[in-house]
Coordinates of C-alpha atoms in Angstrom, one line a residue:
M1 CA -46.7 11.4 63.8
S2 CA -45.3 12.4 60.6
A3 CA -46.4 15.9 60.3
A4 CA -44.8 16.4 63.8
I5 CA -41.0 15.7 62.2
E6 CA -42.3 17.4 59.0
Y7 CA -43.3 20.2 60.8
F8 CA -39.5 20.4 63.0
Q9 CA -37.2 19.3 59.5
Y10 CA -38.9 22.0 57.4
V11 CA -40.1 24.8 59.9
L12 CA -38.6 24.3 63.2
A13 CA -34.8 22.8 62.1
P14 CA -34.4 25.5 59.6
Q15 CA -35.8 28.8 62.1
M16 CA -33.0 27.0 64.9
L17 CA -30.0 27.1 62.3
I18 CA -30.0 30.5 61.3
G19 CA -30.4 31.1 65.3
L20 CA -27.5 29.3 66.0
V21 CA -25.1 31.1 63.3
L22 CA -27.0 34.2 64.5
G23 CA -25.8 33.0 68.1
V24 CA -22.3 32.1 67.1
A25 CA -21.7 35.8 65.7
V26 CA -23.0 37.4 68.8
I27 CA -20.8 35.5 70.9
L28 CA -17.8 35.8 69.0
V29 CA -19.0 39.9 69.5
A30 CA -19.5 39.5 73.1
L31 CA -16.8 37.1 74.1
G32 CA -14.4 40.5 74.2
L33 CA -16.2 42.3 75.1
T34 CA -17.6 40.2 78.6
I35 CA -13.7 39.9 79.3
I36 CA -13.2 43.7 79.4
F37 CA -16.8 44.3 81.2
G38 CA -15.6 41.5 84.1
L39 CA -12.6 42.5 85.0
L40 CA -11.8 46.0 84.2
D41 CA -15.7 47.0 85.1
V42 CA -15.6 49.0 82.2
I43 CA -18.6 49.5 79.8
N44 CA -16.9 49.8 76.6
M45 CA -18.9 51.9 74.0
S46 CA -16.3 51.5 71.3
H47 CA -16.0 47.9 71.3
G48 CA -18.4 47.8 67.9
E49 CA -16.3 49.7 66.6
F50 CA -13.4 47.6 67.6
Y51 CA -15.1 44.9 66.0
A52 CA -15.4 46.9 62.7
L53 CA -11.7 48.2 62.9
G54 CA -11.1 44.2 62.6
A55 CA -13.4 43.4 59.7
F56 CA -11.7 46.9 57.8
I57 CA -8.1 46.2 58.2
A58 CA -9.0 42.4 57.0
L59 CA -10.4 44.3 54.1
A60 CA -7.6 46.3 53.3
L61 CA -5.4 43.4 53.4
A62 CA -7.0 41.3 51.6
S63 CA -6.6 44.3 49.2
I64 CA -2.5 43.5 48.4
G65 CA -3.6 40.1 48.3
L66 CA -3.6 38.7 51.5
P67 CA -5.1 35.1 52.1
F68 CA -8.3 35.0 54.5
W69 CA -6.6 32.3 56.5
L70 CA -3.6 34.2 57.3
L71 CA -5.4 37.4 58.1
L72 CA -7.4 35.1 61.3
I73 CA -3.7 35.7 62.6
L74 CA -2.7 38.5 61.0
V75 CA -5.3 41.6 62.1
P76 CA -5.6 40.3 65.6
L77 CA -2.1 40.4 66.3
A78 CA -2.4 43.8 65.0
M79 CA -5.4 44.2 67.2
L80 CA -3.6 43.7 70.2
P81 CA -1.1 47.1 70.4
V82 CA -3.9 49.0 69.7
G83 CA -5.9 48.0 72.8
Y84 CA -3.3 48.5 75.2
I85 CA -2.7 51.5 73.8
V86 CA -6.1 52.6 73.8
E87 CA -6.2 51.5 77.7
R88 CA -3.5 52.4 78.8
G89 CA -3.6 56.2 77.2
L90 CA -7.4 57.0 77.7
I91 CA -8.9 54.5 80.1
Q92 CA -6.7 54.6 82.4
R93 CA -6.5 58.4 82.6
V94 CA -10.3 58.4 84.0
F95 CA -10.1 54.9 85.7
H96 CA -9.7 56.3 89.2
S97 CA -11.9 58.5 89.3
G98 CA -15.0 59.2 91.4
E99 CA -17.1 58.5 88.8
R100 CA -16.0 55.7 86.6
H101 CA -18.2 54.1 84.9
V102 CA -20.0 57.4 83.8
T103 CA -16.8 58.3 82.6
T104 CA -15.3 55.4 80.7
L105 CA -18.9 55.5 79.5
L106 CA -18.6 58.7 78.0
L107 CA -15.1 58.4 76.8
T108 CA -15.9 54.6 75.0
F109 CA -18.3 56.4 73.5
G110 CA -16.8 59.5 72.1
L111 CA -13.9 57.1 70.8
G112 CA -16.5 54.9 69.1
L113 CA -17.9 58.0 67.1
V114 CA -14.3 59.3 66.3
M115 CA -13.8 55.8 64.5
E116 CA -16.9 55.4 63.1
D117 CA -16.3 58.7 60.9
A118 CA -12.6 57.9 60.4
F119 CA -13.9 54.7 58.9
R120 CA -16.1 56.8 56.7
L121 CA -14.0 59.1 55.4
V122 CA -11.4 56.3 55.2
F123 CA -13.4 53.1 53.5
G124 CA -16.6 55.5 52.4
P125 CA -19.7 55.0 53.0
N126 CA -20.9 52.6 50.8
P127 CA -20.8 48.7 52.2
H128 CA -17.7 46.3 51.4
K129 CA -18.4 42.7 50.4
P130 CA -15.8 40.8 50.7
E131 CA -15.4 37.2 49.1
T132 CA -16.4 34.6 51.2
P133 CA -13.3 32.0 51.5
I134 CA -15.4 28.6 51.5
S135 CA -18.6 28.1 48.6
G136 CA -21.0 25.5 48.5
A137 CA -23.3 24.2 50.6
I138 CA -24.2 21.4 52.4
D139 CA -27.3 19.1 53.5
I140 CA -28.1 19.1 56.8
L141 CA -31.9 17.7 58.6
G142 CA -33.1 18.7 54.7
V143 CA -31.7 22.1 55.5
F144 CA -28.7 23.9 52.8
L145 CA -26.4 25.0 55.1
P146 CA -23.7 27.8 52.9
L147 CA -20.3 26.0 54.1
Y148 CA -19.4 29.3 55.4
R149 CA -21.4 29.2 57.6
L150 CA -20.9 25.6 59.5
F151 CA -17.4 26.9 59.7
L152 CA -18.4 30.0 61.6
I153 CA -20.3 27.8 63.6
V154 CA -17.5 25.5 63.7
G155 CA -14.5 27.8 64.0
G156 CA -16.7 29.8 66.7
A157 CA -16.9 26.8 69.0
V158 CA -12.9 26.6 68.4
V159 CA -12.2 30.2 69.8
V160 CA -14.4 30.0 72.6
T161 CA -12.8 26.8 73.6
L162 CA -9.3 28.7 73.3
V163 CA -10.0 31.3 74.9
A164 CA -12.0 29.7 78.3
L165 CA -8.5 27.4 78.2
V166 CA -6.6 30.5 78.2
V167 CA -8.5 32.1 81.3
Y168 CA -9.1 29.3 83.4
R169 CA -5.9 27.0 82.4
T170 CA -3.0 28.9 82.2
R171 CA -0.5 31.0 84.2
L172 CA -2.3 34.4 82.7
G173 CA -5.1 33.6 82.8
A174 CA -5.4 33.0 87.1
M175 CA -3.8 36.3 87.4
V176 CA -6.4 38.0 85.2
R177 CA -9.1 36.5 87.3
A178 CA -6.7 37.2 91.1
A179 CA -6.5 41.0 89.4
A180 CA -10.8 41.1 88.7
F181 CA -11.6 39.2 92.1
D182 CA -8.9 41.5 94.5
K183 CA -6.7 44.1 93.0
H184 CA -4.9 45.3 95.8
M185 CA -4.7 40.6 97.0
A186 CA -2.8 40.9 93.9
A187 CA -0.6 43.3 93.5
S188 CA 0.2 42.3 96.8
L189 CA 1.4 39.1 95.8
G190 CA 3.1 40.5 93.1
V191 CA 1.0 40.4 90.2
P192 CA 1.3 43.6 88.0
V193 CA -2.0 45.1 88.0
Q194 CA -2.3 48.1 85.9
H195 CA 0.2 45.6 82.7
V196 CA -2.5 42.8 83.7
Y197 CA -5.4 45.2 82.9
A198 CA -4.1 46.9 79.9
G199 CA -3.8 43.0 78.4
A200 CA -6.9 41.9 78.7
F201 CA -8.7 45.5 77.3
A202 CA -6.1 44.1 74.2
F203 CA -7.0 41.0 74.4
G204 CA -11.1 41.9 74.5
V205 CA -10.3 44.2 71.7
A206 CA -8.4 41.6 69.6
L207 CA -11.4 38.9 69.8
A208 CA -13.6 42.1 68.6
G209 CA -11.1 41.5 66.0
L210 CA -11.1 38.0 65.1
A211 CA -15.3 38.6 65.1
G212 CA -14.3 41.6 62.4
V213 CA -12.7 39.3 60.1
L214 CA -15.0 35.7 60.8
L215 CA -18.3 37.6 60.3
A216 CA -17.3 40.5 56.9
P217 CA -17.8 37.7 54.8
I218 CA -21.7 37.0 56.2
Y219 CA -22.3 40.2 57.4
T220 CA -20.6 42.6 55.0
V221 CA -18.5 45.7 55.8
F222 CA -19.9 49.4 56.8
P223 CA -19.0 52.2 59.0
T224 CA -22.2 52.0 61.2
M225 CA -21.7 47.8 61.3
G226 CA -20.7 47.8 65.0
R227 CA -24.2 49.0 66.3
D228 CA -25.9 45.5 64.7
F229 CA -24.6 43.9 67.0
I230 CA -23.1 45.5 69.7
L231 CA -26.8 45.4 71.5
M232 CA -27.3 42.2 71.6
A233 CA -23.8 41.4 72.3
F234 CA -24.6 43.5 75.9
T235 CA -27.6 41.8 76.4
V236 CA -25.7 38.3 76.2
V237 CA -23.1 39.6 78.4
I238 CA -25.4 41.2 81.3
V239 CA -28.0 37.5 80.7
G240 CA -24.8 35.6 80.5
G241 CA -23.1 37.3 83.8
M242 CA -20.0 40.1 83.3
G243 CA -16.8 38.2 82.5
S244 CA -18.7 34.7 82.1
I245 CA -17.4 33.0 79.2
A246 CA -19.8 29.6 79.8
G247 CA -22.6 32.7 80.5
V248 CA -21.8 34.1 77.0
V249 CA -22.3 30.9 75.4
V250 CA -25.6 30.0 76.7
A251 CA -27.1 33.3 76.6
G252 CA -26.3 33.8 73.1
V253 CA -27.3 30.3 72.1
L254 CA -30.5 31.3 73.9
L255 CA -31.3 34.5 73.5
T256 CA -31.3 34.0 69.7
Q257 CA -33.0 31.0 69.8
V258 CA -35.7 32.8 71.4
Q259 CA -35.1 35.6 68.9
A260 CA -35.6 33.0 66.1
I261 CA -38.4 30.7 67.3
S262 CA -40.7 33.6 68.3
S263 CA -40.9 34.9 64.6
L264 CA -42.6 31.8 63.6
Y265 CA -45.2 32.7 65.6
I266 CA -45.2 36.6 65.8
S267 CA -44.2 38.9 64.0
P268 CA -40.4 39.9 64.3
V269 CA -41.0 42.9 64.7
W270 CA -41.5 41.8 68.5
S271 CA -38.5 39.4 68.5
D272 CA -36.5 42.1 70.3
P273 CA -38.4 43.5 72.7
I274 CA -38.7 39.9 73.7
V275 CA -35.0 39.5 74.2
F276 CA -35.1 43.0 76.0
G277 CA -37.7 41.6 78.1
I278 CA -36.0 38.9 79.2
M279 CA -32.8 41.2 80.2
V280 CA -34.6 42.9 82.4
I281 CA -36.4 40.0 84.5
M282 CA -32.6 38.9 84.4
L283 CA -31.6 42.1 86.2
M284 CA -34.6 42.3 88.5
V285 CA -34.5 38.8 89.9
R286 CA -30.2 37.9 89.0
P287 CA -28.4 40.9 88.8
Q288 CA -25.5 39.2 88.5
G289 CA -26.3 36.9 85.3
L290 CA -26.6 33.2 85.2
F291 CA -23.1 32.6 86.1
G292 CA -21.8 35.2 87.8
R293 CA -18.9 37.5 87.2
L294 CA -15.1 36.5 86.2
G295 CA -13.1 35.5 89.4
H296 CA -16.5 35.2 91.5
G297 CA -16.8 31.5 90.1

């Protein structure tokens, strides 16, 4: 019995804690993606670059002396008009075409490439490591967890809760869900659907920027950093259900725990195939994901 407890304390628990930190990071990136995916039905391939843009803006503002805690507010606010302009200036132009899914996918993919090269030209190809705003570590069940990673877990839970409250408990959220469910019915009831679409896209981009600020001190900032999480974020959105906040949380924790724990018993190179295998199985047996999609709950 004591051997089992020691195995849990010294082997499983540390690995699960690592998986939880990674899960929160993926959830933060996937949160904006699932809102855009669930509402606009647009596969935003540039979402990873918006996450990187948030990190680079934070890096630039920190270099002129602004504190990290202020950046948590300023960067998402700065990203809102960026997202709104992109939706109104680019996405809307191809949104009603017959091949909408293909054109929006290619458009956002191209936008991501442009942004990635722009980051390289402006900030250079080398990684930047922002200063960690919280130093020290805490002992949890015999596992030393850096305090900033603990803050990330708690902060991530707060962000998800606030976003869920906005989507499910406010008039604005009701308009978003109505537009996602039936845009024609929503428009007939006076909902400004086009502005709701642009606003939701901007909100998703702002959340990506916030994720960039929060994760930069852990994962460093570099031009291709958006690629690190975007594939996993898409997997989480598909498994959880497009537009479902609860689905993102459950799928994010589930898949990253599978990834972390499986690496104890088999080579880590098999972790990603296992996770993507779960996504394939989910698409075959439940294409709508664990929790359905936004507006259909």
